Amino acid sequence: MTTEKVDLRGAAATLLMTLYMRAFDARSRRPILGDRYAQEVLDRVEYDFATLHRFTGDASAIVCRAKRLDEWTTEFLVAEPHGQVLHLGCGLDSRPLRVRPPRTCRWIDVDQPEVIDLRRRLYDLPDHVETVPASVTDEGWWDQVSTDRPTLVVAEGLLMYLPDDDVRALVDRVRQTLPRGLLAFDAVAPWTVTVSKWTPEFRAVGTRFHSAWDRGTFESRHPSLHRLDDVSVYDMAALAEPRLWLRPALYVAGVLPPMRDSMRLHRYRFGY
Ligand SMILES: C[S@@+](CC[C@H](N)C(=O)[O-])C[C@H]1O[C@@H](n2cnc3c(N)ncnc32)[C@H](O)[C@@H]1O
């Protein structure tokens, strides 16, 4: 087995946190997502993962988020087998292996060049899964996107790392380029942006959250999007948490609006 030394900085480094949590879930007695690829990839990454263990209290939330996005992706591909999936900020997530997109669709994984380079070395992806090394804020990579296919844009754990103006420009670009489709993403509450500045693991790699969710602002900026879902990730986690001792804490989090809304999943439809 060949291993890869990983030394990522900035937002790219956070992909190790979500990878670790998916592997933690997969190793548990009652996995929620059961992403077997996460452990295989983790075993090939040279990194001191013990430093990430303290995040595992959030593991159920992270894997519930991934599971719901997998379900939305599968639902889209069943309805639109010739459609296109833009998997933005894909990190080292095995979504195309879990969801198994049909060969008739286009699937494009997008992340920063150093991440796509690592992804290509660590995963044996089907050849109809394309990988694009680019910042989602760049314009150039959009040339590679089909403009005539219904498209699901899925952005997991991404938008909070972008400044507000970049999120706005990205959503505008989606609407200008794509005829019809769905936009699925998670977003965080404003207080988490402040807390993220002081989170030791974020400080160590030089990153933090930059943008937070405000439904009124988002929907008035993008009036052609039609809301389908707005789900609390912690509500999902409280129901699914396999560690019984954690359920009371998640239940309490679920009735406190700042915690309940700290991370929410959103799905919008456009052009239909
Ligand atoms: C928390 S990780 C999430 C990764 C993956 N979606 C997952 O759930 O495991 C954040 C990801 O966003 C990517 N990212 C951050 N800013 C980006 C940008 N401007 N363009 C492309 N990817 C970006 C990072 O490189 C990283 O892979």
Short mmCIF file of N, CA, C and O and ligand atoms in Angstrom, two decimals, residues 8-20 22 62 65-66 69 87-95 98 110-116 119 132-138 141 154-163 166 186 202 207 209, ligand 1:
data_model
loop_
_atom_site.label_atom_id
_atom_site.label_comp_id
_atom_site.label_asym_id
_atom_site.label_seq_id
_atom_site.Cartn_x
_atom_site.Cartn_y
_atom_site.Cartn_z
N LEU A 8 -1.70 19.99 3.94
CA LEU A 8 -2.59 20.99 3.35
C LEU A 8 -2.72 22.18 4.30
O LEU A 8 -2.65 22.02 5.52
N ARG A 9 -2.94 23.34 3.73
CA ARG A 9 -3.13 24.56 4.53
C ARG A 9 -4.47 25.18 4.15
O ARG A 9 -5.03 24.90 3.09
N GLY A 10 -4.94 26.07 4.99
CA GLY A 10 -6.16 26.80 4.70
C GLY A 10 -7.38 25.88 4.68
O GLY A 10 -7.37 24.80 5.29
N ALA A 11 -8.40 26.31 3.94
CA ALA A 11 -9.66 25.55 3.93
C ALA A 11 -9.45 24.12 3.43
O ALA A 11 -10.17 23.21 3.83
N ALA A 12 -8.44 23.92 2.57
CA ALA A 12 -8.19 22.57 2.04
C ALA A 12 -7.93 21.58 3.18
O ALA A 12 -8.33 20.41 3.11
N ALA A 13 -7.28 22.05 4.26
CA ALA A 13 -6.93 21.15 5.36
C ALA A 13 -8.18 20.61 6.07
O ALA A 13 -8.12 19.54 6.70
N THR A 14 -9.30 21.30 5.95
CA THR A 14 -10.50 20.86 6.67
C THR A 14 -11.10 19.59 6.06
O THR A 14 -11.92 18.94 6.70
N LEU A 15 -10.68 19.23 4.86
CA LEU A 15 -11.21 18.00 4.27
C LEU A 15 -10.78 16.78 5.09
O LEU A 15 -11.43 15.73 5.06
N LEU A 16 -9.66 16.93 5.84
CA LEU A 16 -9.21 15.80 6.66
C LEU A 16 -10.16 15.58 7.85
O LEU A 16 -10.35 14.46 8.30
N MET A 17 -10.76 16.67 8.32
CA MET A 17 -11.70 16.55 9.45
C MET A 17 -12.94 15.74 9.02
O MET A 17 -13.36 14.82 9.71
N THR A 18 -13.50 16.11 7.87
CA THR A 18 -14.72 15.40 7.43
C THR A 18 -14.38 13.96 7.02
O THR A 18 -15.16 13.04 7.28
N LEU A 19 -13.22 13.77 6.42
CA LEU A 19 -12.80 12.40 6.06
C LEU A 19 -12.67 11.55 7.33
O LEU A 19 -13.15 10.41 7.38
N TYR A 20 -12.04 12.12 8.35
CA TYR A 20 -11.84 11.38 9.60
C TYR A 20 -13.19 11.02 10.22
O TYR A 20 -13.38 9.91 10.72
N ARG A 22 -16.08 10.60 8.68
CA ARG A 22 -16.76 9.55 7.91
C ARG A 22 -16.14 8.18 8.22
O ARG A 22 -16.84 7.18 8.32
N ILE A 62 -21.97 15.40 10.80
CA ILE A 62 -21.26 15.43 9.51
C ILE A 62 -21.73 14.29 8.59
O ILE A 62 -21.93 14.50 7.39
N ARG A 65 -25.33 14.85 7.34
CA ARG A 65 -25.30 15.84 6.25
C ARG A 65 -24.93 15.13 4.94
O ARG A 65 -25.59 15.31 3.91
N ALA A 66 -23.87 14.32 5.00
CA ALA A 66 -23.42 13.62 3.79
C ALA A 66 -24.49 12.66 3.28
O ALA A 66 -24.74 12.55 2.07
N LEU A 69 -27.31 14.48 1.54
CA LEU A 69 -26.87 14.96 0.21
C LEU A 69 -26.71 13.79 -0.77
O LEU A 69 -27.01 13.94 -1.96
N HIS A 87 -19.94 18.65 -8.32
CA HIS A 87 -19.65 18.30 -6.92
C HIS A 87 -18.56 19.28 -6.46
O HIS A 87 -17.37 19.02 -6.62
N LEU A 88 -19.01 20.41 -5.90
CA LEU A 88 -18.07 21.51 -5.61
C LEU A 88 -17.43 21.34 -4.23
O LEU A 88 -18.11 21.00 -3.26
N GLY A 89 -16.13 21.62 -4.15
CA GLY A 89 -15.44 21.47 -2.87
C GLY A 89 -15.47 20.01 -2.43
O GLY A 89 -15.72 19.71 -1.26
N CYS A 90 -15.20 19.11 -3.40
CA CYS A 90 -15.39 17.66 -3.16
C CYS A 90 -14.44 17.09 -2.13
O CYS A 90 -14.72 16.06 -1.51
N GLY A 91 -13.27 17.75 -1.93
CA GLY A 91 -12.31 17.25 -0.96
C GLY A 91 -11.91 15.81 -1.26
O GLY A 91 -11.64 15.44 -2.41
N LEU A 92 -11.89 14.98 -0.21
CA LEU A 92 -11.61 13.55 -0.40
C LEU A 92 -12.87 12.75 -0.10
O LEU A 92 -12.83 11.68 0.49
N ASP A 93 -13.99 13.30 -0.51
CA ASP A 93 -15.26 12.61 -0.28
C ASP A 93 -15.50 11.59 -1.40
O ASP A 93 -15.28 11.89 -2.58
N SER A 94 -15.98 10.42 -1.02
CA SER A 94 -16.18 9.34 -2.00
C SER A 94 -17.58 9.36 -2.62
O SER A 94 -18.02 8.33 -3.12
N ARG A 95 -18.25 10.52 -2.58
CA ARG A 95 -19.66 10.54 -3.07
C ARG A 95 -19.85 9.83 -4.41
O ARG A 95 -20.80 9.03 -4.54
N ARG A 98 -20.07 6.21 -3.72
CA ARG A 98 -21.23 5.80 -2.92
C ARG A 98 -22.51 5.86 -3.75
O ARG A 98 -23.37 4.98 -3.66
N VAL A 110 -15.02 19.23 -8.38
CA VAL A 110 -14.21 20.46 -8.44
C VAL A 110 -13.64 20.75 -7.06
O VAL A 110 -14.36 20.72 -6.05
N ASP A 111 -12.36 21.02 -7.03
CA ASP A 111 -11.73 21.50 -5.78
C ASP A 111 -10.42 22.18 -6.15
O ASP A 111 -10.04 22.22 -7.33
N GLN A 112 -9.76 22.72 -5.17
CA GLN A 112 -8.51 23.45 -5.42
C GLN A 112 -7.45 22.48 -5.97
O GLN A 112 -7.49 21.29 -5.67
N PRO A 113 -6.50 22.99 -6.78
CA PRO A 113 -5.57 22.09 -7.47
C PRO A 113 -4.85 21.10 -6.55
O PRO A 113 -4.73 19.92 -6.89
N GLU A 114 -4.39 21.55 -5.37
CA GLU A 114 -3.65 20.61 -4.51
C GLU A 114 -4.55 19.49 -4.00
O GLU A 114 -4.09 18.37 -3.74
N VAL A 115 -5.84 19.77 -3.88
CA VAL A 115 -6.78 18.75 -3.40
C VAL A 115 -7.10 17.77 -4.53
O VAL A 115 -7.12 16.55 -4.33
N ILE A 116 -7.33 18.29 -5.73
CA ILE A 116 -7.64 17.41 -6.86
C ILE A 116 -6.44 16.51 -7.16
O ILE A 116 -6.60 15.31 -7.45
N ARG A 119 -6.62 13.85 -4.62
CA ARG A 119 -7.80 13.01 -4.90
C ARG A 119 -7.50 12.02 -6.03
O ARG A 119 -7.85 10.85 -5.95
N VAL A 132 -11.81 18.44 -11.79
CA VAL A 132 -11.38 19.75 -12.28
C VAL A 132 -10.64 20.49 -11.16
O VAL A 132 -11.23 20.79 -10.11
N PRO A 133 -9.33 20.77 -11.38
CA PRO A 133 -8.59 21.50 -10.36
C PRO A 133 -8.77 23.00 -10.52
O PRO A 133 -8.20 23.61 -11.42
N ALA A 134 -9.59 23.59 -9.68
CA ALA A 134 -9.85 25.03 -9.79
C ALA A 134 -10.53 25.52 -8.53
O ALA A 134 -11.19 24.74 -7.82
N SER A 135 -10.36 26.79 -8.27
CA SER A 135 -11.18 27.39 -7.21
C SER A 135 -12.58 27.58 -7.77
O SER A 135 -12.73 28.00 -8.93
N VAL A 136 -13.58 27.31 -6.97
CA VAL A 136 -14.94 27.50 -7.44
C VAL A 136 -15.22 28.97 -7.75
O VAL A 136 -16.19 29.31 -8.42
N THR A 137 -14.35 29.84 -7.25
CA THR A 137 -14.55 31.28 -7.50
C THR A 137 -13.93 31.72 -8.83
O THR A 137 -14.15 32.85 -9.26
N ASP A 138 -13.16 30.81 -9.47
CA ASP A 138 -12.60 31.14 -10.79
C ASP A 138 -13.68 31.03 -11.85
O ASP A 138 -14.61 30.24 -11.72
N TRP A 141 -13.11 27.45 -15.23
CA TRP A 141 -13.55 26.05 -15.26
C TRP A 141 -14.99 25.89 -15.75
O TRP A 141 -15.38 24.81 -16.18
N VAL A 154 -23.91 20.44 -6.01
CA VAL A 154 -23.88 20.04 -4.60
C VAL A 154 -22.59 20.55 -3.97
O VAL A 154 -21.50 20.33 -4.48
N ALA A 155 -22.74 21.30 -2.89
CA ALA A 155 -21.59 21.93 -2.24
C ALA A 155 -21.70 21.61 -0.75
O ALA A 155 -22.51 22.20 -0.03
N GLU A 156 -20.88 20.67 -0.31
CA GLU A 156 -20.94 20.24 1.09
C GLU A 156 -19.73 20.78 1.85
O GLU A 156 -18.58 20.56 1.45
N GLY A 157 -19.99 21.49 2.93
CA GLY A 157 -18.89 22.02 3.75
C GLY A 157 -18.03 23.00 2.99
O GLY A 157 -16.81 23.06 3.21
N LEU A 158 -18.62 23.75 2.08
CA LEU A 158 -17.83 24.65 1.23
C LEU A 158 -18.17 26.12 1.42
O LEU A 158 -17.28 26.95 1.64
N LEU A 159 -19.45 26.47 1.33
CA LEU A 159 -19.80 27.89 1.18
C LEU A 159 -19.36 28.73 2.38
O LEU A 159 -19.04 29.92 2.23
N MET A 160 -19.29 28.16 3.57
CA MET A 160 -18.90 28.94 4.76
C MET A 160 -17.45 29.40 4.69
O MET A 160 -17.06 30.32 5.37
N TYR A 161 -16.65 28.74 3.83
CA TYR A 161 -15.23 29.14 3.69
C TYR A 161 -15.06 30.27 2.68
O TYR A 161 -13.95 30.78 2.52
N LEU A 162 -16.13 30.61 1.99
CA LEU A 162 -16.03 31.67 0.97
C LEU A 162 -16.59 32.98 1.52
O LEU A 162 -17.59 32.97 2.23
N PRO A 163 -15.98 34.11 1.15
CA PRO A 163 -16.58 35.38 1.53
C PRO A 163 -17.96 35.52 0.89
O PRO A 163 -18.23 34.94 -0.18
N ASP A 166 -18.33 36.12 -2.78
CA ASP A 166 -18.00 34.97 -3.63
C ASP A 166 -19.17 33.98 -3.69
O ASP A 166 -19.42 33.37 -4.73
N ASP A 186 -24.89 23.18 2.44
CA ASP A 186 -25.09 23.47 3.85
C ASP A 186 -24.54 24.86 4.13
O ASP A 186 -23.68 25.37 3.40
N PHE A 202 -8.54 25.21 13.42
CA PHE A 202 -8.66 26.11 12.27
C PHE A 202 -7.48 27.09 12.28
O PHE A 202 -6.88 27.37 11.24
N THR A 207 -7.28 28.84 8.69
CA THR A 207 -8.57 29.03 8.02
C THR A 207 -9.64 29.43 9.04
O THR A 207 -9.42 29.37 10.25
N PHE A 209 -14.34 30.30 9.06
CA PHE A 209 -15.53 30.54 8.25
C PHE A 209 -15.58 32.02 7.89
O PHE A 209 -15.18 32.88 8.68
C1 LIG B 1 -14.74 20.88 4.99
S1 LIG B 1 -13.95 20.42 3.49
C2 LIG B 1 -15.30 19.52 2.77
C3 LIG B 1 -14.82 18.55 1.76
C4 LIG B 1 -15.90 17.60 1.26
N1 LIG B 1 -16.99 18.27 0.64
C5 LIG B 1 -16.38 16.75 2.42
O1 LIG B 1 -17.55 16.87 2.82
O2 LIG B 1 -15.59 15.96 2.91
C6 LIG B 1 -13.92 21.94 2.56
C7 LIG B 1 -13.50 21.74 1.13
O3 LIG B 1 -13.77 22.95 0.41
C8 LIG B 1 -12.70 23.15 -0.47
N2 LIG B 1 -12.64 24.56 -0.85
C9 LIG B 1 -12.55 25.63 -0.03
N3 LIG B 1 -12.50 26.76 -0.75
C10 LIG B 1 -12.56 26.38 -2.05
C11 LIG B 1 -12.56 27.08 -3.28
N4 LIG B 1 -12.47 28.41 -3.32
N5 LIG B 1 -12.63 26.38 -4.43
C12 LIG B 1 -12.73 25.02 -4.42
N6 LIG B 1 -12.76 24.30 -3.28
C13 LIG B 1 -12.67 24.98 -2.11
C14 LIG B 1 -11.48 22.72 0.32
O4 LIG B 1 -10.34 22.53 -0.50
C15 LIG B 1 -12.01 21.46 0.97
O5 LIG B 1 -11.83 20.34 0.15
#
